[in-house]
Amino acid sequence: MSNVLEGIIVRSLGGFYNVRAEDNNVYACKPRGVFRKKRITPLVGDKVTISHIEDEVGSIDEIHERRNSLVRPPVANIDKLFIVTSVSDPSPNLLVVDKTISAAELNNIEPIVVITKSDLGSDDEIREIYDSVGIKVITCSADLHIGIDEVRAELKDCVSAFTGNSGVGKSTLLNAINKELGLETGETSKKLGRGKHTTRHVELFEVMENSYVADTPGFSTFDIERYDMTDKTLLYQGFREFSDYIGECKFSSCSHTCEKGCAILQAVEDGKIHRSRFDNYCTMYNEVKDIKQWQIQKNV
């Protein structure tokens, strides 16, 4: 007789899903064929119902409704997204940071910017940009144990994900938060100027009681379409500092990129919106402006 249990997917690899169930055991499961027919892919972080027979691979029978989901990293039901960038080695890519923040904002996930390797340079520029927006910024150095306790406090009683370019030190930071994790880390490639991909899959780690973190594969490129941010009319919602000026533009169809009478552009000129954030918004807008509504497909 099979046991029917509720649980959360904590690991995905090779078509198998590890589910931590309500009895605190972890079961290897395969999704039922109906999910494949409906083109539904289970994600790490999904709340699921499983059936399990002793010594056999279990079955994922139901995927409960998601509060949110991301495509990159492929996770669901996230409370906080920690966007990790380093001051150096590799150099910060603020376009990637802003794209990731927008993905969090548009999915009702709290973004937190974590600046690593503070022993290698100044974090003043990055901190100034995101402090001005009201996004929480934490500066860290795993080697000097700076900022570790602050990150740990933000993880309490949450399901969180860490994401950022390869080599910024996500796994190193998680190891500093919980030494029992023992995640593999790698050095930045001097030839390529980016990190080696040491994390090969997405997995939820319980760093504290009832506190999970997804360590995710790093990336060095980022496609805005993969975050479902393809609706140009909604893209501004990923930039919280724009909200005070929406509805104040001269034209109702304003794209907030170059139009005369644009309240957001005027706020940039007045120093009320940071130029870096505005420029990245324009780059993102131009990437999606020619995508038609019928071309937009919602990833599941």
Coordinates of C-alpha atoms in Angstrom, one line a residue:
M1 CA 0.0 0.0 0.0
S2 CA 1.4 3.4 -0.9
N3 CA 1.7 6.3 1.5
V4 CA 0.2 9.6 0.3
L5 CA 2.3 12.5 1.7
E6 CA 2.6 16.3 1.3
G7 CA 6.0 17.8 0.7
I8 CA 8.3 20.2 -1.1
I9 CA 10.6 19.5 -4.1
V10 CA 14.2 20.1 -2.8
R11 CA 16.2 18.8 -5.8
S12 CA 15.8 18.2 -9.5
L13 CA 18.3 16.1 -11.5
G14 CA 18.0 13.8 -14.5
G15 CA 14.3 13.6 -14.5
F16 CA 14.1 12.6 -10.8
Y17 CA 12.8 14.9 -8.0
N18 CA 13.7 14.6 -4.4
V19 CA 10.8 15.6 -2.2
R20 CA 11.2 16.4 1.5
A21 CA 7.9 15.1 2.9
E22 CA 5.9 16.0 6.0
D23 CA 7.4 13.0 7.8
N24 CA 10.8 14.8 7.3
N25 CA 12.0 12.0 5.0
V26 CA 13.3 12.6 1.5
Y27 CA 11.8 10.5 -1.3
A28 CA 13.0 10.1 -4.9
C29 CA 10.0 10.7 -7.2
K30 CA 9.0 10.8 -10.8
P31 CA 6.2 13.1 -12.1
R32 CA 3.1 11.4 -13.5
G33 CA 2.7 11.4 -17.3
V34 CA -0.2 13.8 -17.1
F35 CA 2.2 16.7 -16.3
R36 CA 4.2 16.0 -19.4
K37 CA 1.0 16.0 -21.5
K38 CA 0.0 19.3 -20.1
R39 CA 3.6 20.6 -20.6
I40 CA 4.0 21.3 -16.8
T41 CA 7.5 20.9 -15.5
P42 CA 7.9 20.4 -11.7
L43 CA 10.2 23.0 -10.1
V44 CA 12.3 23.0 -7.1
G45 CA 10.2 24.7 -4.4
D46 CA 6.9 23.3 -5.6
K47 CA 4.5 22.1 -2.9
V48 CA 3.4 18.6 -4.0
T49 CA 1.4 15.6 -3.1
I50 CA 3.3 12.3 -3.6
S51 CA 2.5 8.6 -3.3
H52 CA 5.3 6.3 -2.2
I53 CA 5.8 2.6 -1.9
E54 CA 8.7 1.4 0.3
D55 CA 11.9 0.8 -1.6
E56 CA 10.4 2.1 -4.9
V57 CA 10.6 5.4 -6.7
G58 CA 7.6 7.5 -5.7
S59 CA 5.2 9.4 -7.8
I60 CA 4.4 13.1 -7.9
D61 CA 0.6 13.1 -8.1
E62 CA -0.2 16.8 -7.7
I63 CA 1.6 20.1 -8.0
H64 CA -0.1 22.6 -5.8
E65 CA -0.8 26.1 -7.0
R66 CA 2.3 28.3 -7.2
R67 CA 2.6 31.7 -5.6
N68 CA 5.3 32.5 -8.2
S69 CA 7.9 30.9 -10.3
L70 CA 11.1 31.9 -12.2
V71 CA 12.6 30.4 -15.3
R72 CA 16.1 31.3 -14.5
P73 CA 16.8 30.0 -11.8
P74 CA 14.0 27.5 -12.3
V75 CA 12.4 27.7 -8.9
A76 CA 8.9 28.2 -7.4
N77 CA 7.3 29.7 -4.3
I78 CA 10.2 32.0 -3.5
D79 CA 10.0 34.6 -0.8
K80 CA 13.3 36.4 -1.4
L81 CA 15.7 36.5 -4.4
F82 CA 19.3 37.3 -3.4
I83 CA 21.0 38.9 -6.4
V84 CA 24.7 38.3 -5.9
T85 CA 27.3 40.5 -7.6
S86 CA 31.0 41.0 -6.8
V87 CA 32.9 44.3 -6.7
S88 CA 35.6 42.6 -8.8
D89 CA 36.7 39.2 -10.2
P90 CA 34.3 39.1 -12.1
S91 CA 33.4 42.8 -12.6
P92 CA 29.8 43.7 -11.8
N93 CA 27.2 43.5 -14.6
L94 CA 24.5 45.9 -13.5
L95 CA 22.3 45.2 -16.5
V96 CA 22.1 41.6 -15.3
V97 CA 21.4 42.8 -11.8
D98 CA 18.5 45.0 -12.9
K99 CA 17.0 42.3 -15.1
T100 CA 17.0 40.0 -12.2
I101 CA 15.6 42.6 -9.8
S102 CA 12.8 43.2 -12.3
A103 CA 12.0 39.5 -12.5
A104 CA 11.7 39.5 -8.7
E105 CA 9.5 42.6 -8.6
L106 CA 7.2 41.4 -11.4
N107 CA 6.8 38.1 -9.5
N108 CA 6.2 39.6 -6.1
I109 CA 9.5 38.3 -4.7
E110 CA 11.6 40.5 -2.5
P111 CA 14.9 41.3 -4.2
I112 CA 18.0 41.7 -2.1
V113 CA 21.3 42.8 -3.6
V114 CA 24.4 41.1 -2.1
I115 CA 27.8 42.5 -2.9
T116 CA 30.6 40.0 -2.4
K117 CA 34.4 40.2 -2.4
S118 CA 34.3 43.6 -0.6
D119 CA 37.9 43.0 0.3
L120 CA 38.8 43.4 -3.4
G121 CA 37.4 46.9 -3.9
S122 CA 34.8 49.5 -3.0
D123 CA 31.1 48.8 -3.1
D124 CA 30.2 52.5 -3.0
E125 CA 28.8 52.8 -6.6
I126 CA 26.6 49.7 -6.4
R127 CA 25.3 50.5 -3.0
E128 CA 24.5 54.1 -3.9
I129 CA 22.4 53.0 -6.9
Y130 CA 20.3 50.4 -5.0
D131 CA 20.1 52.3 -1.7
S132 CA 18.5 55.1 -3.7
V133 CA 15.8 52.7 -4.9
G134 CA 15.0 51.3 -1.5
I135 CA 16.3 47.8 -2.3
K136 CA 18.1 46.2 0.6
V137 CA 21.9 45.9 0.0
I138 CA 24.2 43.7 2.0
T139 CA 28.0 43.9 1.5
C140 CA 29.9 40.7 2.2
S141 CA 33.3 39.1 2.4
A142 CA 33.3 35.4 3.1
D143 CA 37.0 35.5 3.8
L144 CA 36.7 38.3 6.3
H145 CA 33.3 37.1 7.6
I146 CA 31.7 40.5 6.8
G147 CA 27.9 40.6 6.3
I148 CA 27.4 36.8 6.8
D149 CA 25.2 37.3 9.9
E150 CA 23.1 39.9 8.1
V151 CA 22.4 37.5 5.2
R152 CA 21.6 34.7 7.6
A153 CA 19.0 36.9 9.4
E154 CA 17.3 37.5 6.0
L155 CA 17.0 33.8 5.4
K156 CA 15.1 33.0 8.5
D157 CA 11.7 31.3 7.9
C158 CA 11.9 31.8 4.1
V159 CA 12.4 30.0 0.9
S160 CA 15.1 32.0 -0.9
A161 CA 17.2 31.7 -4.0
F162 CA 20.7 32.9 -4.8
T163 CA 21.4 33.9 -8.3
G164 CA 24.1 35.9 -10.2
N165 CA 26.9 35.6 -12.7
S166 CA 29.3 32.6 -12.3
G167 CA 32.2 33.3 -10.0
V168 CA 30.6 35.9 -7.8
G169 CA 30.8 33.6 -4.8
K170 CA 27.2 32.3 -4.2
S171 CA 28.3 28.9 -3.1
T172 CA 31.2 30.3 -1.0
L173 CA 28.7 32.6 0.7
L174 CA 26.3 29.8 1.5
N175 CA 29.2 27.7 2.9
A176 CA 30.0 30.6 5.2
I177 CA 26.4 30.8 6.3
N178 CA 26.2 27.0 7.0
K179 CA 29.5 25.2 7.1
E180 CA 27.7 21.8 7.0
L181 CA 26.6 22.4 3.4
G182 CA 30.1 21.9 1.9
L183 CA 29.1 23.2 -1.6
E184 CA 31.7 22.9 -4.3
T185 CA 33.2 26.3 -5.3
G186 CA 35.5 27.4 -8.1
E187 CA 37.9 30.2 -9.0
T188 CA 37.2 32.8 -11.6
S189 CA 38.8 32.0 -15.0
K190 CA 41.5 34.6 -15.6
K191 CA 41.3 33.9 -19.4
L192 CA 37.5 34.3 -19.7
G193 CA 37.0 36.8 -16.9
R194 CA 34.1 34.7 -15.5
G195 CA 33.6 31.9 -13.0
K196 CA 33.5 28.2 -13.7
H197 CA 30.0 26.7 -13.3
T198 CA 30.5 24.7 -10.2
T199 CA 26.7 24.3 -9.4
R200 CA 25.1 22.0 -12.0
H201 CA 21.6 21.7 -10.7
V202 CA 19.1 23.5 -8.6
E203 CA 18.7 22.3 -5.0
L204 CA 17.0 23.6 -1.9
F205 CA 19.2 23.4 1.2
E206 CA 17.8 23.7 4.7
V207 CA 20.2 26.2 6.2
M208 CA 18.2 26.6 9.4
E209 CA 15.0 25.1 10.7
N210 CA 12.2 26.0 8.3
S211 CA 14.6 28.1 6.2
Y212 CA 15.5 26.9 2.7
V213 CA 17.9 28.3 0.1
A214 CA 18.2 27.3 -3.5
D215 CA 21.8 27.3 -4.7
T216 CA 21.5 27.7 -8.5
P217 CA 23.7 27.3 -11.6
G218 CA 25.6 30.5 -12.3
F219 CA 25.2 32.2 -15.7
S220 CA 27.2 34.6 -17.8
T221 CA 24.5 35.6 -20.2
F222 CA 20.8 36.5 -19.6
D223 CA 17.9 36.4 -22.0
I224 CA 15.1 38.7 -20.9
E225 CA 12.5 36.5 -22.6
R226 CA 13.3 33.6 -20.3
Y227 CA 12.0 35.7 -17.4
D228 CA 8.6 36.3 -19.1
M229 CA 9.4 40.0 -19.2
T230 CA 8.3 40.3 -22.8
D231 CA 5.3 42.7 -22.3
K232 CA 6.7 46.1 -22.9
T233 CA 3.7 47.8 -21.4
L234 CA 4.3 46.2 -18.0
L235 CA 8.1 46.3 -17.9
Y236 CA 8.1 49.6 -15.9
Q237 CA 6.6 47.7 -13.0
G238 CA 9.9 46.0 -12.5
F239 CA 11.4 49.4 -11.6
R240 CA 9.8 50.5 -8.3
E241 CA 11.2 54.0 -8.5
F242 CA 9.1 54.7 -11.6
S243 CA 5.8 54.3 -9.7
D244 CA 5.6 57.9 -8.5
Y245 CA 5.7 59.2 -12.0
I246 CA 3.4 56.8 -13.8
G247 CA 0.3 58.7 -15.1
E248 CA 2.2 62.0 -15.2
C249 CA 3.5 61.7 -18.7
K250 CA 2.2 63.9 -21.5
F251 CA 1.2 60.9 -23.6
S252 CA -0.7 57.9 -22.2
S253 CA 1.2 55.6 -24.6
C254 CA 4.6 56.8 -23.3
S255 CA 7.2 54.1 -23.3
H256 CA 9.3 56.1 -20.8
T257 CA 12.4 55.9 -23.0
C258 CA 12.7 59.0 -25.1
E259 CA 9.3 60.8 -25.5
K260 CA 8.9 64.5 -25.0
G261 CA 6.9 65.2 -21.8
C262 CA 7.9 61.9 -20.2
A263 CA 7.8 62.4 -16.4
I264 CA 10.2 59.5 -15.8
L265 CA 12.8 61.0 -18.2
Q266 CA 12.4 64.3 -16.4
A267 CA 12.9 62.6 -13.1
V268 CA 16.2 61.2 -14.5
E269 CA 17.3 64.6 -15.6
D270 CA 16.4 66.0 -12.2
G271 CA 18.5 63.3 -10.5
K272 CA 15.5 61.7 -8.8
I273 CA 15.9 58.4 -10.7
H274 CA 19.4 57.0 -11.1
R275 CA 20.8 57.2 -14.7
S276 CA 22.1 53.6 -14.5
R277 CA 18.7 52.2 -13.7
F278 CA 17.0 54.2 -16.4
D279 CA 19.6 53.2 -19.1
N280 CA 19.1 49.5 -18.2
Y281 CA 15.3 49.9 -18.4
C282 CA 15.8 51.4 -21.9
T283 CA 18.0 48.5 -22.9
M284 CA 15.5 46.0 -21.7
Y285 CA 12.6 47.8 -23.3
N286 CA 14.4 47.8 -26.7
E287 CA 14.9 44.1 -26.4
V288 CA 11.2 43.4 -26.2
K289 CA 9.5 46.3 -28.0
D290 CA 9.1 44.4 -31.2
I291 CA 7.7 41.3 -29.6
K292 CA 3.9 40.9 -30.4
Q293 CA 1.4 39.9 -27.8
W294 CA 0.6 36.7 -29.7
Q295 CA 4.3 35.7 -29.5
I296 CA 4.4 35.8 -25.7
Q297 CA 4.1 32.4 -24.3
K298 CA 3.9 31.9 -20.5
N299 CA 6.4 29.4 -19.2
V300 CA 5.1 26.9 -16.7

